[in-house]
Coordinates of C-alpha atoms and ligand atoms in Angstrom, one line a residue:
M1 CA -16.1 -16.5 34.6
L2 CA -16.2 -13.9 31.8
R3 CA -19.8 -13.3 30.6
L4 CA -21.1 -11.9 27.3
P5 CA -22.7 -8.5 27.7
A6 CA -26.4 -8.1 26.8
F7 CA -27.1 -7.6 23.1
D8 CA -29.9 -8.1 20.5
F9 CA -29.3 -10.8 17.8
Q10 CA -30.8 -10.7 14.4
P11 CA -30.0 -13.4 11.8
A12 CA -29.6 -11.9 8.3
R13 CA -32.1 -13.1 5.6
S14 CA -29.9 -12.1 2.8
V15 CA -26.7 -10.2 2.2
E16 CA -28.8 -7.1 1.4
H17 CA -30.6 -7.5 4.7
A18 CA -27.4 -7.8 6.6
V19 CA -26.0 -4.6 4.9
A20 CA -29.3 -2.7 5.6
L21 CA -29.2 -3.7 9.3
L22 CA -25.5 -2.6 9.6
A23 CA -26.2 0.7 7.7
V24 CA -29.2 1.6 9.9
H25 CA -27.5 0.8 13.2
G26 CA -24.1 2.2 12.4
N27 CA -21.4 1.7 15.1
D28 CA -24.0 0.0 17.4
A29 CA -24.0 -3.1 15.2
L30 CA -21.5 -5.7 14.3
P31 CA -21.7 -8.8 11.9
V32 CA -20.9 -12.2 13.3
A33 CA -20.0 -15.4 11.3
G34 CA -18.6 -18.2 13.5
G35 CA -18.3 -16.0 16.5
T36 CA -15.0 -17.6 17.6
D37 CA -13.2 -14.2 17.6
L38 CA -16.0 -11.7 18.1
Y39 CA -17.7 -13.3 21.1
A40 CA -14.4 -13.9 22.8
N41 CA -13.6 -10.1 22.4
M42 CA -17.1 -9.2 23.6
K43 CA -16.5 -11.2 26.8
L44 CA -13.3 -9.2 27.4
G45 CA -15.3 -6.0 27.0
L46 CA -13.4 -5.0 23.9
F47 CA -16.7 -4.6 21.9
A48 CA -20.2 -4.0 23.1
P49 CA -22.5 -3.8 20.1
R50 CA -26.2 -3.4 20.9
L51 CA -27.0 -5.5 17.8
V52 CA -25.2 -8.5 16.4
V53 CA -26.1 -9.4 12.9
G54 CA -25.8 -13.2 12.3
L55 CA -24.4 -14.2 8.9
R56 CA -24.5 -18.0 9.4
S57 CA -28.0 -18.2 7.8
L58 CA -26.5 -17.0 4.4
A59 CA -26.1 -20.4 2.7
E60 CA -25.2 -18.8 -0.6
L61 CA -21.9 -17.7 1.0
R62 CA -20.9 -21.2 1.8
R63 CA -19.8 -22.5 -1.6
I64 CA -16.3 -23.2 -3.0
S65 CA -15.8 -23.5 -6.8
F66 CA -12.7 -23.9 -9.0
D67 CA -12.0 -23.9 -12.7
S68 CA -8.6 -24.0 -14.3
Q69 CA -9.1 -20.7 -16.2
H70 CA -10.7 -18.5 -13.6
G71 CA -9.3 -20.0 -10.4
L72 CA -10.9 -20.4 -7.0
R73 CA -13.9 -18.7 -5.4
I74 CA -14.6 -19.2 -1.8
G75 CA -17.8 -17.9 0.0
A76 CA -17.0 -16.0 3.1
L77 CA -19.1 -18.3 5.3
C78 CA -17.2 -21.5 4.4
S79 CA -15.7 -22.9 7.6
L80 CA -11.9 -23.2 7.8
D81 CA -12.4 -27.0 8.0
A82 CA -14.3 -27.0 4.7
V83 CA -11.5 -24.9 3.1
A84 CA -8.8 -27.1 4.5
R85 CA -10.5 -30.3 3.2
D86 CA -11.6 -29.0 -0.2
S87 CA -10.0 -31.1 -3.0
A88 CA -9.4 -28.1 -5.3
V89 CA -7.8 -26.2 -2.5
M90 CA -5.7 -29.1 -1.5
S91 CA -4.4 -29.8 -5.0
H92 CA -4.1 -26.2 -6.4
Y93 CA -3.6 -24.0 -3.4
P94 CA -1.9 -26.2 -0.8
A95 CA -0.6 -23.3 1.3
L96 CA -4.2 -22.2 1.9
A97 CA -5.2 -25.8 2.9
R98 CA -2.2 -25.9 5.2
A99 CA -2.9 -22.4 6.8
A100 CA -6.6 -23.2 7.3
E101 CA -5.9 -26.6 9.0
M102 CA -3.4 -24.9 11.3
V103 CA -5.9 -22.4 12.8
G104 CA -6.8 -23.1 16.5
T105 CA -8.5 -26.4 17.3
P106 CA -10.9 -28.7 15.4
E107 CA -13.8 -26.9 17.1
I108 CA -12.5 -23.5 16.1
R109 CA -12.1 -24.6 12.5
N110 CA -15.6 -26.1 12.4
M111 CA -17.2 -22.8 13.7
G112 CA -14.7 -20.3 12.4
T113 CA -15.1 -19.0 8.8
I114 CA -12.6 -17.9 6.2
G115 CA -14.3 -14.5 6.1
G116 CA -14.0 -14.1 9.8
N117 CA -10.4 -15.2 9.6
L118 CA -9.6 -12.5 7.1
C119 CA -11.4 -9.9 9.2
L120 CA -9.8 -11.1 12.5
E121 CA -9.2 -8.3 15.0
T122 CA -5.6 -7.5 15.5
R123 CA -4.1 -8.9 18.7
C124 CA -1.8 -7.7 21.5
N125 CA -0.9 -9.0 25.0
Y126 CA -1.8 -5.6 26.5
Y127 CA -5.2 -5.5 24.8
N128 CA -6.6 -9.1 24.7
Q129 CA -7.2 -9.1 28.4
S130 CA -10.2 -8.6 30.7
A131 CA -11.6 -5.1 31.4
E132 CA -10.3 -5.3 35.0
W133 CA -6.7 -6.3 33.8
R134 CA -6.7 -3.4 31.3
K135 CA -8.0 -0.9 33.8
A136 CA -5.3 -2.0 36.4
M137 CA -2.5 -1.8 33.8
G138 CA -3.8 1.5 32.3
H139 CA -5.5 1.7 29.0
C140 CA -3.7 2.1 25.6
L141 CA -4.1 3.8 22.2
K142 CA -6.2 1.0 20.8
R143 CA -9.0 1.7 23.3
D144 CA -9.6 4.4 25.9
G145 CA -5.9 5.4 26.3
D146 CA -3.4 7.7 24.7
I147 CA -0.1 5.7 24.5
C148 CA 1.0 2.4 23.1
R149 CA 2.4 0.3 25.9
V150 CA 4.4 -1.8 23.5
A151 CA 6.1 1.0 21.5
V152 CA 5.6 4.1 23.8
H153 CA 6.6 6.6 21.1
S154 CA 4.5 5.1 18.4
P155 CA 1.6 7.3 17.1
T156 CA -0.2 4.2 16.0
C157 CA -1.2 0.9 17.5
K158 CA 1.1 -2.0 16.7
A159 CA -1.2 -4.9 17.5
I160 CA -0.5 -7.8 15.2
N161 CA -2.4 -9.4 12.4
A162 CA -2.5 -13.0 13.5
S163 CA -4.7 -14.4 10.8
D164 CA -3.1 -17.6 9.4
T165 CA -4.9 -17.3 6.0
A166 CA -4.2 -13.6 5.4
P167 CA -0.5 -13.9 4.3
V168 CA -1.3 -16.9 2.2
M169 CA -4.1 -15.1 0.4
H170 CA -1.7 -12.2 -0.1
A171 CA 0.9 -14.5 -1.6
Y172 CA -1.7 -15.9 -4.0
D173 CA -2.7 -12.4 -5.0
A174 CA -6.3 -13.0 -3.9
R175 CA -9.1 -10.4 -4.1
I176 CA -11.9 -9.9 -1.6
A177 CA -15.5 -8.9 -2.5
L178 CA -17.1 -6.4 -0.1
V179 CA -20.8 -5.6 -0.4
G180 CA -22.2 -2.4 1.2
P181 CA -25.2 0.0 0.7
Q182 CA -23.5 1.4 -2.5
G183 CA -23.0 -2.1 -4.0
E184 CA -20.1 -4.4 -4.4
R185 CA -16.4 -3.5 -4.6
S186 CA -13.4 -5.7 -5.1
V187 CA -10.2 -5.2 -3.1
A188 CA -6.9 -7.0 -3.5
V189 CA -5.8 -8.6 -0.2
R190 CA -2.5 -6.6 -0.5
D191 CA -4.7 -3.4 -0.2
F192 CA -7.2 -4.8 2.4
Y193 CA -5.1 -4.4 5.5
N194 CA -4.0 -1.0 7.1
N195 CA -0.7 -1.1 8.9
D196 CA -2.5 0.2 12.0
G197 CA -3.6 -2.2 14.7
A198 CA -6.5 0.1 15.8
R199 CA -8.0 0.1 12.3
A200 CA -7.1 -3.3 10.9
N201 CA -8.6 -3.2 7.4
V202 CA -10.4 -1.0 4.9
K203 CA -13.8 -2.7 5.3
R204 CA -16.4 -0.1 6.2
A205 CA -18.7 -0.8 9.2
D206 CA -21.7 -1.3 6.9
E207 CA -19.9 -3.7 4.5
I208 CA -20.0 -7.5 4.4
L209 CA -17.1 -9.6 3.0
T210 CA -18.9 -12.0 0.7
E211 CA -16.3 -13.9 -1.4
I212 CA -12.6 -14.4 -1.9
A213 CA -11.3 -15.0 -5.4
L214 CA -7.8 -16.5 -6.1
P215 CA -6.4 -16.5 -9.6
A216 CA -5.7 -19.8 -11.4
P217 CA -2.2 -20.9 -10.5
A218 CA 0.4 -20.5 -13.2
N219 CA 2.1 -23.6 -14.5
G220 CA 4.8 -24.8 -12.2
T221 CA 3.5 -23.0 -9.1
R222 CA 4.4 -24.3 -5.7
S223 CA 3.3 -22.9 -2.3
T224 CA 3.5 -23.5 1.4
Y225 CA 2.9 -22.0 4.8
R226 CA 5.0 -22.4 7.9
K227 CA 3.8 -21.3 11.4
L228 CA 5.4 -21.0 14.8
R229 CA 3.2 -21.4 17.8
L230 CA 3.5 -22.4 21.4
R231 CA 1.2 -25.4 21.2
N232 CA 0.8 -27.0 17.8
A233 CA -2.7 -28.2 18.5
F234 CA -4.1 -24.8 19.5
D235 CA -2.4 -21.5 19.2
F236 CA -2.3 -18.3 17.2
P237 CA 0.9 -17.7 15.1
L238 CA 3.9 -16.2 16.9
V239 CA 5.2 -15.7 13.4
G240 CA 4.3 -17.2 10.0
V241 CA 5.8 -17.4 6.5
A242 CA 3.8 -18.0 3.3
V243 CA 5.7 -18.6 0.1
T244 CA 4.5 -19.0 -3.5
V245 CA 6.9 -19.7 -6.4
A246 CA 6.5 -20.5 -10.1
T247 CA 9.2 -22.0 -12.3
D248 CA 9.5 -22.4 -16.1
A249 CA 10.3 -25.6 -18.1
D250 CA 14.0 -25.1 -17.4
G251 CA 13.4 -24.9 -13.6
L252 CA 14.1 -21.1 -13.5
C253 CA 12.0 -19.2 -11.0
T254 CA 9.6 -16.8 -12.8
Q255 CA 7.6 -15.6 -9.8
A256 CA 8.2 -15.6 -6.1
R257 CA 6.4 -14.1 -3.2
V258 CA 7.3 -14.3 0.5
V259 CA 4.7 -12.9 3.0
L260 CA 5.0 -12.9 6.8
N261 CA 2.3 -12.6 9.4
A262 CA 2.3 -11.7 13.1
V263 CA 5.2 -9.3 12.7
G264 CA 3.0 -6.2 12.1
S265 CA -0.6 -5.0 11.9
S266 CA -0.8 -6.2 8.3
P267 CA 0.8 -9.1 6.4
L268 CA 4.4 -8.1 5.4
V269 CA 5.7 -8.8 1.9
V270 CA 9.5 -9.4 1.8
D271 CA 10.2 -8.1 -1.7
A272 CA 14.0 -8.5 -1.2
A273 CA 13.5 -12.3 -0.7
G274 CA 11.3 -12.6 -3.7
S275 CA 13.6 -10.6 -6.0
L276 CA 16.6 -12.8 -4.9
L277 CA 14.8 -15.9 -6.1
L278 CA 13.7 -14.6 -9.5
G279 CA 15.6 -16.1 -12.4
T280 CA 17.5 -18.6 -10.3
H281 CA 17.3 -22.4 -9.9
L282 CA 15.8 -22.6 -6.4
G283 CA 17.7 -24.3 -3.6
G284 CA 21.1 -24.3 -2.1
E285 CA 22.7 -21.0 -1.1
I286 CA 20.0 -18.9 -2.6
T287 CA 17.5 -20.3 -0.1
A288 CA 19.7 -19.3 2.8
D289 CA 20.2 -15.8 1.3
A290 CA 16.4 -15.4 0.9
A291 CA 15.8 -16.6 4.5
E292 CA 18.3 -14.0 5.6
E293 CA 16.3 -11.3 3.9
V294 CA 13.2 -12.5 5.8
F295 CA 15.2 -12.3 9.0
K296 CA 16.2 -8.7 8.3
A297 CA 12.7 -7.6 7.2
G298 CA 10.6 -9.0 10.1
K299 CA 10.6 -6.8 13.2
P300 CA 8.3 -8.4 15.8
L301 CA 7.5 -6.4 18.9
E302 CA 7.1 -7.5 22.5
N303 CA 3.3 -8.1 22.2
A304 CA 2.8 -11.8 21.6
N305 CA 3.3 -14.9 23.9
A306 CA 7.0 -15.3 23.2
G307 CA 10.0 -12.9 23.3
L308 CA 10.7 -10.8 20.2
L309 CA 14.3 -12.1 19.8
Y310 CA 13.1 -15.7 19.7
R311 CA 10.3 -14.8 17.2
K312 CA 12.8 -12.9 15.0
R313 CA 15.3 -15.7 15.0
M314 CA 12.6 -18.2 14.2
L315 CA 11.6 -16.2 11.1
R316 CA 14.9 -17.2 9.4
V317 CA 14.3 -20.9 10.4
L318 CA 10.7 -20.8 9.1
A319 CA 11.6 -19.1 5.9
Q320 CA 14.4 -21.6 5.3
R321 CA 11.9 -24.5 5.9
A322 CA 9.2 -22.9 3.7
L323 CA 11.7 -22.4 0.8
E324 CA 12.8 -26.0 1.2
D325 CA 9.1 -27.1 1.0
V326 CA 8.7 -25.4 -2.4
T327 CA 12.0 -26.7 -3.8
R328 CA 11.7 -30.3 -2.7
P329 CA 11.2 -32.7 -5.7
L330 CA 7.5 -33.6 -6.1
R331 CA 6.7 -37.2 -5.3
Ligands
FAD1 C1 -8.7 -20.7 21.2 C2 -8.6 -19.9 19.9 C3 -7.5 -20.2 19.0 C4 -7.5 -19.5 17.8 N1 -6.4 -19.8 17.0 C5 -6.3 -19.1 15.8 C6 -5.2 -19.4 15.0 O1 -4.3 -20.2 15.3 N2 -5.1 -18.7 13.8 C7 -6.0 -17.8 13.4 O2 -5.9 -17.2 12.4 N3 -7.1 -17.5 14.2 C8 -7.3 -18.2 15.4 N4 -8.3 -17.9 16.2 C9 -9.3 -16.8 15.9 C10 -10.6 -17.2 15.2 O3 -11.1 -18.4 15.7 C11 -10.4 -17.5 13.7 O4 -9.6 -16.5 13.1 C12 -11.7 -17.7 12.9 O5 -11.5 -17.9 11.6 C13 -12.6 -16.4 13.0 O6 -13.7 -16.7 12.2 P1 -15.2 -16.5 12.7 O7 -16.1 -16.8 11.6 O8 -15.4 -17.2 14.0 O9 -15.2 -14.9 13.0 P2 -16.1 -14.0 13.9 O10 -15.7 -14.2 15.3 O11 -17.6 -14.3 13.6 O12 -15.8 -12.6 13.4 C14 -14.5 -12.0 13.5 C15 -14.5 -10.6 13.0 O13 -14.8 -10.5 11.6 C16 -16.0 -9.9 11.4 N5 -16.7 -10.7 10.3 C17 -16.8 -12.0 10.3 N6 -17.3 -12.4 9.1 C18 -17.5 -11.3 8.4 C19 -18.0 -11.1 7.1 N7 -18.3 -12.1 6.3 N8 -18.1 -9.8 6.6 C20 -17.7 -8.8 7.4 N9 -17.2 -8.9 8.7 C21 -17.1 -10.2 9.1 C22 -16.8 -9.8 12.7 O14 -17.6 -8.7 12.8 C23 -15.6 -9.8 13.7 O15 -15.1 -8.4 13.8 C24 -8.5 -18.6 17.4 C25 -9.5 -18.3 18.3 C26 -9.6 -19.0 19.5 C27 -10.8 -18.7 20.4
SF4_2 S1 0.1 -2.4 20.3 FE1 0.1 -0.7 21.8 S2 -1.8 0.5 21.3 FE2 -1.9 -1.5 20.3 S3 -3.1 -2.8 21.6 FE3 -0.9 -3.1 22.1 S4 -0.4 -1.7 23.7 FE4 -2.4 -1.1 22.8

């Protein structure tokens, strides 16, 4: 049985208290929200913080609010289940509700938070293994080694961003609030992720993600998220496709974003697919052409629980289905 290593735990009394603890303890401390990712990684020996700073006590980060002018604000400590069931999320941001309700199992969605999901550690079959397994195989760039075992000539780690909500937040043009010792800064989700699996995002070690803000949806906006996984009741995405589109009164597409996950260390925007859709009446051949662009853009590697050719082919299928979701007549 894998056991947690010994560590001290301190619940934060406030955001400022959490930030102060992280600032004082530097790389010896890590924040924890639901713990569904961090504790699993600690059991594998991937992280061994001396201090874990608990964020669950921060009730002020567990609120969701919406108004039609300013859009949606979600506290980082909201559970994925709360996000998936929120009435404003369901009616105005259906792709987010869909992505949140597709994460893991009901237990994971009750414990796991939206902030933790966006800060999810990148994943790789060579890395998310026990310490003994990794030692026997030989270490890799991401930790203790000097080569990538998936792409041997790559100077950077190619572990994948497998967060279900990250591509959706990207497609909605969401922004993240980060609070650190110097105060608060706002970062667009499109700038939050590094395309480097060993340094997944731009959040500093002494910063806490406090809130996510989504702009109010333009008139005629439709959105969806499609995910491929081995077991529909349980698993991380093998690939995923988020789509947002807006149409004018004549049904012409005025805005389109297609964002993929699990094909790289950050969500991947397929500009070529979005540009094809702009100014068109969605549906028919244009959908197939846009799905083809997604197929060309997505380049999965051999580091998830299914072969890369299957994952690549399924990108086209998922993109086609996602584009059909947003063009289907509303009931
Ligand atoms: C069996 C299983 C299945 C899963 N399936 C999926 C899946 O299908 N899709 C998916 O996306 N994920 C999946 N996960 C991963 C994980 O459960 C979720 O991503 C969850 O949302 C993580 O949230 P958490 O609050 O538990 O994060 P934690 O484990 O608490 O934290 C995760 C990381 O984020 C950091 N962190 C957390 N909150 C903050 C914050 N507010 N500010 C700064 N840093 C923070 C932590 O330090 C840690 O590095 C699965 C996990 C398991 C165990
Ligand atoms: S992608 Fe390469 S460097 Fe990164 S975790 Fe996997 S094997 Fe290691």
